Amino acid sequence: MKLEKNLSDLEITEMIQRNSNPNKAIAQLYEQHYDMLESMVIQNSGTEEEAADIIQESMLVMVQMIKTGKFRGESTIKSMLYSISKNKWISEIRRKRSSQARHENYLTKHEENELDVSEAITHQENLNFVMTLFDKLGETCKKILKLFYYEDMAMKEICEKMEFSSEQVLRNKKYKCLKSLIESVKSSPHIGEQLLKSLRNEK
Amino acid sequence: MKNKLDLFILEDYLDGKLSMDQNQAIEEEIKNNQSLADELDALKISREAIELAGWKSTIQDVQASYLSERKKKPSDGTKTISNFQQWSIRVAASMTILLVGLASFLVISTTPQGVNEDFLSYNIPVMRGESAEISSLKKAFNEYDFEEVVALAKGNSDLTIEGKFILGMAFLELREGKLAVDELREIETVNESSSEKMYVEEIDYYLMQGYLLSGEYDLAQNQLEKIRSNPRHKYHQTINRWDALKIKILDLKY
């Protein structure tokens, strides 16, 4: 992972918003911030492996905040990532229900970005649940939907790449895949009133 | 709006592809149709989750690659190095390279010939009233005819201490280290049993040159230490630590 120069926060944010060269944008986040985030977890009784898990989840929250416009550059990516990772690590400590008292001081410190981060993490947890529903779809469905919604490929390109007989066949398949996921979401008891409320607030 | 049509229209609505009138109609429908509102919410979070699943795969791949690259780096174990530490390491590395370079240069450039050239040639003072033997030896020496000095000395079976010393100096000029050492050691032996000791400090110095010429670097080092340990020695100022280092290098090299 050799990078020629460090990209600015603005450049990284724009690359993520536009889905342009996502690998490069994420690689920059790792190069610039991984060590700092890992130190934070390790200095607060975590291991390297736990830090790796927390950082991976935090990167996803960061991306989600950029994509949904909740990160607009008022603070730096560094401070936002730090807040997200710290928040997630606190939740993990609580979940483990061990040495809580020892971390009491640490837990009660308030950081900037805390409210936004806390909301983003809650939303992320709901999205994680929908992602598990997505994972249960067939491989073809997952591939079509990822190519269309993540890689932003046109139907014609996907048709050629996946060797569908026609674009109409592909459209029908994509419709069925998406509909299947939506039905799973709607019928899931996990998707409660809180999530629906938060979604309506975003409109 | 029903079934397939619903989903296509809702996607167009989310993507902003509908006209203003169509938008208003949809929003009115959503207000009055809970089922359509739920469908829109589910579509919205599903699309977000699909896209995020793509990002999740990218993040997992980048993290695996980043951690693998980091393991290969020799600096593993020192997680965060400050700028000052990085600067210090660079300075230390540069100094090490410089010192290794200097040491290599010294080892390569230090030769017996080079070290011998640093020695002072002996200047023989001419005095009035000297014997014919000494006078002719000194004359030949001062005219740099060192072979003549050797020839004259060989023709005299009863050479004085002064004559032996001039012969020793001539051998040094002719780069005959072993012969020079023999003459100078002979004077040393005489000095040991004599109350009037002659050329003592000169012998200390020129024996060092003799040993160097004959390749006996450890003995040369002994002579050097003898001079360096005595600040009042006549030749103390003429040798320094560099000379000691050079002789040490010669001892290691040969």
mmCIF file of N, CA and C in Angstrom, chain B residues 11-74:
data_model
loop_
_atom_site.group_PDB
_atom_site.id
_atom_site.type_symbol
_atom_site.label_atom_id
_atom_site.label_comp_id
_atom_site.label_asym_id
_atom_site.label_seq_id
_atom_site.Cartn_x
_atom_site.Cartn_y
_atom_site.Cartn_z
ATOM 1 N N GLU B 11 -37.968 4.622 -6.246
ATOM 2 C CA GLU B 11 -36.521 4.783 -6.526
ATOM 3 C C GLU B 11 -36.282 6.088 -7.282
ATOM 4 N N ASP B 12 -37.145 6.356 -8.274
ATOM 5 C CA ASP B 12 -36.997 7.608 -9.025
ATOM 6 C C ASP B 12 -37.201 8.813 -8.112
ATOM 7 N N TYR B 13 -38.134 8.649 -7.151
ATOM 8 C CA TYR B 13 -38.405 9.735 -6.199
ATOM 9 C C TYR B 13 -37.150 10.006 -5.349
ATOM 10 N N LEU B 14 -36.553 8.908 -4.839
ATOM 11 C CA LEU B 14 -35.338 9.075 -4.007
ATOM 12 C C LEU B 14 -34.173 9.635 -4.826
ATOM 13 N N ASP B 15 -34.121 9.276 -6.100
ATOM 14 C CA ASP B 15 -33.005 9.743 -6.945
ATOM 15 C C ASP B 15 -33.263 11.121 -7.535
ATOM 16 N N GLY B 16 -34.444 11.708 -7.221
ATOM 17 C CA GLY B 16 -34.770 13.059 -7.711
ATOM 18 C C GLY B 16 -35.027 13.083 -9.204
ATOM 19 N N LYS B 17 -35.565 11.979 -9.736
ATOM 20 C CA LYS B 17 -35.775 11.921 -11.187
ATOM 21 C C LYS B 17 -37.208 12.297 -11.592
ATOM 22 N N LEU B 18 -38.056 12.576 -10.605
ATOM 23 C CA LEU B 18 -39.447 12.887 -10.932
ATOM 24 C C LEU B 18 -39.633 14.399 -11.123
ATOM 25 N N SER B 19 -40.691 14.716 -11.838
ATOM 26 C CA SER B 19 -40.996 16.145 -12.028
ATOM 27 C C SER B 19 -41.562 16.697 -10.714
ATOM 28 N N MET B 20 -41.711 18.000 -10.659
ATOM 29 C CA MET B 20 -42.212 18.625 -9.436
ATOM 30 C C MET B 20 -43.630 18.134 -9.115
ATOM 31 N N ASP B 21 -44.451 18.004 -10.159
ATOM 32 C CA ASP B 21 -45.832 17.538 -9.962
ATOM 33 C C ASP B 21 -45.845 16.110 -9.447
ATOM 34 N N GLN B 22 -45.001 15.270 -10.062
ATOM 35 C CA GLN B 22 -44.942 13.852 -9.642
ATOM 36 C C GLN B 22 -44.466 13.762 -8.191
ATOM 37 N N ASN B 23 -43.481 14.583 -7.868
ATOM 38 C CA ASN B 23 -42.976 14.613 -6.485
ATOM 39 C C ASN B 23 -44.096 14.952 -5.500
ATOM 40 N N GLN B 24 -44.846 15.984 -5.835
ATOM 41 C CA GLN B 24 -45.938 16.413 -4.940
ATOM 42 C C GLN B 24 -46.973 15.302 -4.788
ATOM 43 N N ALA B 25 -47.254 14.633 -5.895
ATOM 44 C CA ALA B 25 -48.248 13.548 -5.866
ATOM 45 C C ALA B 25 -47.770 12.405 -4.955
ATOM 46 N N ILE B 26 -46.491 12.073 -5.080
ATOM 47 C CA ILE B 26 -45.919 10.991 -4.256
ATOM 48 C C ILE B 26 -45.971 11.378 -2.776
ATOM 49 N N GLU B 27 -45.554 12.598 -2.484
ATOM 50 C CA GLU B 27 -45.518 13.032 -1.084
ATOM 51 C C GLU B 27 -46.936 13.042 -0.473
ATOM 52 N N GLU B 28 -47.898 13.422 -1.280
ATOM 53 C CA GLU B 28 -49.292 13.406 -0.827
ATOM 54 C C GLU B 28 -49.745 11.981 -0.538
ATOM 55 N N GLU B 29 -49.349 11.069 -1.431
ATOM 56 C CA GLU B 29 -49.715 9.648 -1.303
ATOM 57 C C GLU B 29 -49.090 9.041 -0.039
ATOM 58 N N ILE B 30 -47.806 9.412 0.204
ATOM 59 C CA ILE B 30 -47.094 8.881 1.381
ATOM 60 C C ILE B 30 -47.786 9.316 2.677
ATOM 61 N N LYS B 31 -48.252 10.553 2.684
ATOM 62 C CA LYS B 31 -48.928 11.076 3.880
ATOM 63 C C LYS B 31 -50.173 10.255 4.208
ATOM 64 N N ASN B 32 -50.875 9.838 3.165
ATOM 65 C CA ASN B 32 -52.146 9.160 3.370
ATOM 66 C C ASN B 32 -52.063 7.641 3.291
ATOM 67 N N ASN B 33 -50.900 7.116 2.902
ATOM 68 C CA ASN B 33 -50.793 5.668 2.698
ATOM 69 C C ASN B 33 -49.624 5.116 3.528
ATOM 70 N N GLN B 34 -49.936 4.564 4.703
ATOM 71 C CA GLN B 34 -48.895 4.075 5.613
ATOM 72 C C GLN B 34 -48.064 2.965 4.985
ATOM 73 N N SER B 35 -48.726 2.130 4.220
ATOM 74 C CA SER B 35 -48.025 1.004 3.592
ATOM 75 C C SER B 35 -46.957 1.515 2.616
ATOM 76 N N LEU B 36 -47.300 2.566 1.876
ATOM 77 C CA LEU B 36 -46.327 3.148 0.933
ATOM 78 C C LEU B 36 -45.190 3.828 1.701
ATOM 79 N N ALA B 37 -45.531 4.478 2.826
ATOM 80 C CA ALA B 37 -44.503 5.135 3.657
ATOM 81 C C ALA B 37 -43.516 4.095 4.199
ATOM 82 N N ASP B 38 -44.064 2.945 4.632
ATOM 83 C CA ASP B 38 -43.197 1.869 5.137
ATOM 84 C C ASP B 38 -42.310 1.324 4.019
ATOM 85 N N GLU B 39 -42.906 1.210 2.852
ATOM 86 C CA GLU B 39 -42.144 0.704 1.695
ATOM 87 C C GLU B 39 -40.975 1.654 1.388
ATOM 88 N N LEU B 40 -41.266 2.949 1.442
ATOM 89 C CA LEU B 40 -40.224 3.942 1.161
ATOM 90 C C LEU B 40 -39.105 3.865 2.209
ATOM 91 N N ASP B 41 -39.481 3.738 3.493
ATOM 92 C CA ASP B 41 -38.477 3.632 4.558
ATOM 93 C C ASP B 41 -37.594 2.402 4.367
ATOM 94 N N ALA B 42 -38.261 1.295 4.055
ATOM 95 C CA ALA B 42 -37.516 0.042 3.877
ATOM 96 C C ALA B 42 -36.599 0.126 2.660
ATOM 97 N N LEU B 43 -37.086 0.761 1.594
ATOM 98 C CA LEU B 43 -36.247 0.920 0.387
ATOM 99 C C LEU B 43 -35.029 1.780 0.704
ATOM 100 N N LYS B 44 -35.285 2.833 1.446
ATOM 101 C CA LYS B 44 -34.219 3.770 1.762
ATOM 102 C C LYS B 44 -33.091 3.088 2.563
ATOM 103 N N ILE B 45 -33.482 2.388 3.617
ATOM 104 C CA ILE B 45 -32.437 1.764 4.457
ATOM 105 C C ILE B 45 -31.801 0.579 3.730
ATOM 106 N N SER B 46 -32.561 -0.070 2.850
ATOM 107 C CA SER B 46 -31.988 -1.198 2.101
ATOM 108 C C SER B 46 -30.919 -0.689 1.142
ATOM 109 N N ARG B 47 -31.224 0.380 0.429
ATOM 110 C CA ARG B 47 -30.231 0.925 -0.508
ATOM 111 C C ARG B 47 -28.977 1.389 0.241
ATOM 112 N N GLU B 48 -29.209 2.009 1.396
ATOM 113 C CA GLU B 48 -28.064 2.482 2.196
ATOM 114 C C GLU B 48 -27.214 1.289 2.657
ATOM 115 N N ALA B 49 -27.899 0.229 3.083
ATOM 116 C CA ALA B 49 -27.185 -0.955 3.586
ATOM 117 C C ALA B 49 -26.420 -1.660 2.469
ATOM 118 N N ILE B 50 -27.013 -1.708 1.264
ATOM 119 C CA ILE B 50 -26.312 -2.356 0.131
ATOM 120 C C ILE B 50 -25.019 -1.597 -0.167
ATOM 121 N N GLU B 51 -25.145 -0.280 -0.238
ATOM 122 C CA GLU B 51 -23.957 0.524 -0.542
ATOM 123 C C GLU B 51 -22.906 0.364 0.565
ATOM 124 N N LEU B 52 -23.382 0.362 1.801
ATOM 125 C CA LEU B 52 -22.440 0.234 2.921
ATOM 126 C C LEU B 52 -21.784 -1.155 2.946
ATOM 127 N N ALA B 53 -22.511 -2.154 2.478
ATOM 128 C CA ALA B 53 -21.917 -3.504 2.399
ATOM 129 C C ALA B 53 -20.734 -3.472 1.439
ATOM 130 N N GLY B 54 -20.867 -2.688 0.361
ATOM 131 C CA GLY B 54 -19.751 -2.530 -0.580
ATOM 132 C C GLY B 54 -18.569 -1.855 0.089
ATOM 133 N N TRP B 55 -18.863 -0.798 0.837
ATOM 134 C CA TRP B 55 -17.785 -0.097 1.558
ATOM 135 C C TRP B 55 -17.148 -1.007 2.601
ATOM 136 N N LYS B 56 -17.990 -1.845 3.222
ATOM 137 C CA LYS B 56 -17.459 -2.747 4.259
ATOM 138 C C LYS B 56 -16.417 -3.696 3.656
ATOM 139 N N SER B 57 -16.730 -4.228 2.462
ATOM 140 C CA SER B 57 -15.771 -5.133 1.795
ATOM 141 C C SER B 57 -14.473 -4.391 1.492
ATOM 142 N N THR B 58 -14.617 -3.154 0.991
ATOM 143 C CA THR B 58 -13.417 -2.355 0.667
ATOM 144 C C THR B 58 -12.587 -2.118 1.932
ATOM 145 N N ILE B 59 -13.268 -1.743 3.021
ATOM 146 C CA ILE B 59 -12.557 -1.466 4.281
ATOM 147 C C ILE B 59 -11.849 -2.721 4.783
ATOM 148 N N GLN B 60 -12.518 -3.861 4.694
ATOM 149 C CA GLN B 60 -11.890 -5.116 5.152
ATOM 150 C C GLN B 60 -10.633 -5.414 4.331
ATOM 151 N N ASP B 61 -10.741 -5.237 3.008
ATOM 152 C CA ASP B 61 -9.581 -5.511 2.135
ATOM 153 C C ASP B 61 -8.423 -4.568 2.437
ATOM 154 N N VAL B 62 -8.752 -3.270 2.585
ATOM 155 C CA VAL B 62 -7.697 -2.274 2.844
ATOM 156 C C VAL B 62 -7.046 -2.550 4.202
ATOM 157 N N GLN B 63 -7.869 -2.887 5.200
ATOM 158 C CA GLN B 63 -7.308 -3.138 6.545
ATOM 159 C C GLN B 63 -6.359 -4.348 6.512
ATOM 160 N N ALA B 64 -6.790 -5.407 5.819
ATOM 161 C CA ALA B 64 -5.936 -6.606 5.745
ATOM 162 C C ALA B 64 -4.617 -6.254 5.070
ATOM 163 N N SER B 65 -4.711 -5.476 3.987
ATOM 164 C CA SER B 65 -3.507 -5.102 3.256
ATOM 165 C C SER B 65 -2.616 -4.185 4.110
ATOM 166 N N TYR B 66 -3.246 -3.232 4.807
ATOM 167 C CA TYR B 66 -2.488 -2.284 5.645
ATOM 168 C C TYR B 66 -1.733 -3.013 6.757
ATOM 169 N N LEU B 67 -2.446 -3.923 7.440
ATOM 170 C CA LEU B 67 -1.816 -4.630 8.565
ATOM 171 C C LEU B 67 -0.715 -5.566 8.074
ATOM 172 N N SER B 68 -0.930 -6.151 6.902
ATOM 173 C CA SER B 68 0.092 -7.044 6.346
ATOM 174 C C SER B 68 1.346 -6.248 5.982
ATOM 175 N N GLU B 69 1.155 -5.077 5.357
ATOM 176 C CA GLU B 69 2.296 -4.207 5.018
ATOM 177 C C GLU B 69 3.028 -3.757 6.276
ATOM 178 N N ARG B 70 2.245 -3.433 7.298
ATOM 179 C CA ARG B 70 2.844 -2.917 8.534
ATOM 180 C C ARG B 70 3.702 -3.973 9.216
ATOM 181 N N LYS B 71 3.262 -5.241 9.116
ATOM 182 C CA LYS B 71 4.043 -6.323 9.731
ATOM 183 C C LYS B 71 5.406 -6.467 9.077
ATOM 184 N N LYS B 72 5.449 -6.171 7.754
ATOM 185 C CA LYS B 72 6.710 -6.334 7.016
ATOM 186 C C LYS B 72 7.725 -5.265 7.387
ATOM 187 N N LYS B 73 7.218 -4.115 7.893
ATOM 188 C CA LYS B 73 8.137 -3.010 8.191
ATOM 189 C C LYS B 73 9.007 -3.366 9.383
ATOM 190 N N PRO B 74 10.317 -3.020 9.345
ATOM 191 C CA PRO B 74 11.209 -3.338 10.460
ATOM 192 C C PRO B 74 10.881 -2.587 11.733
#
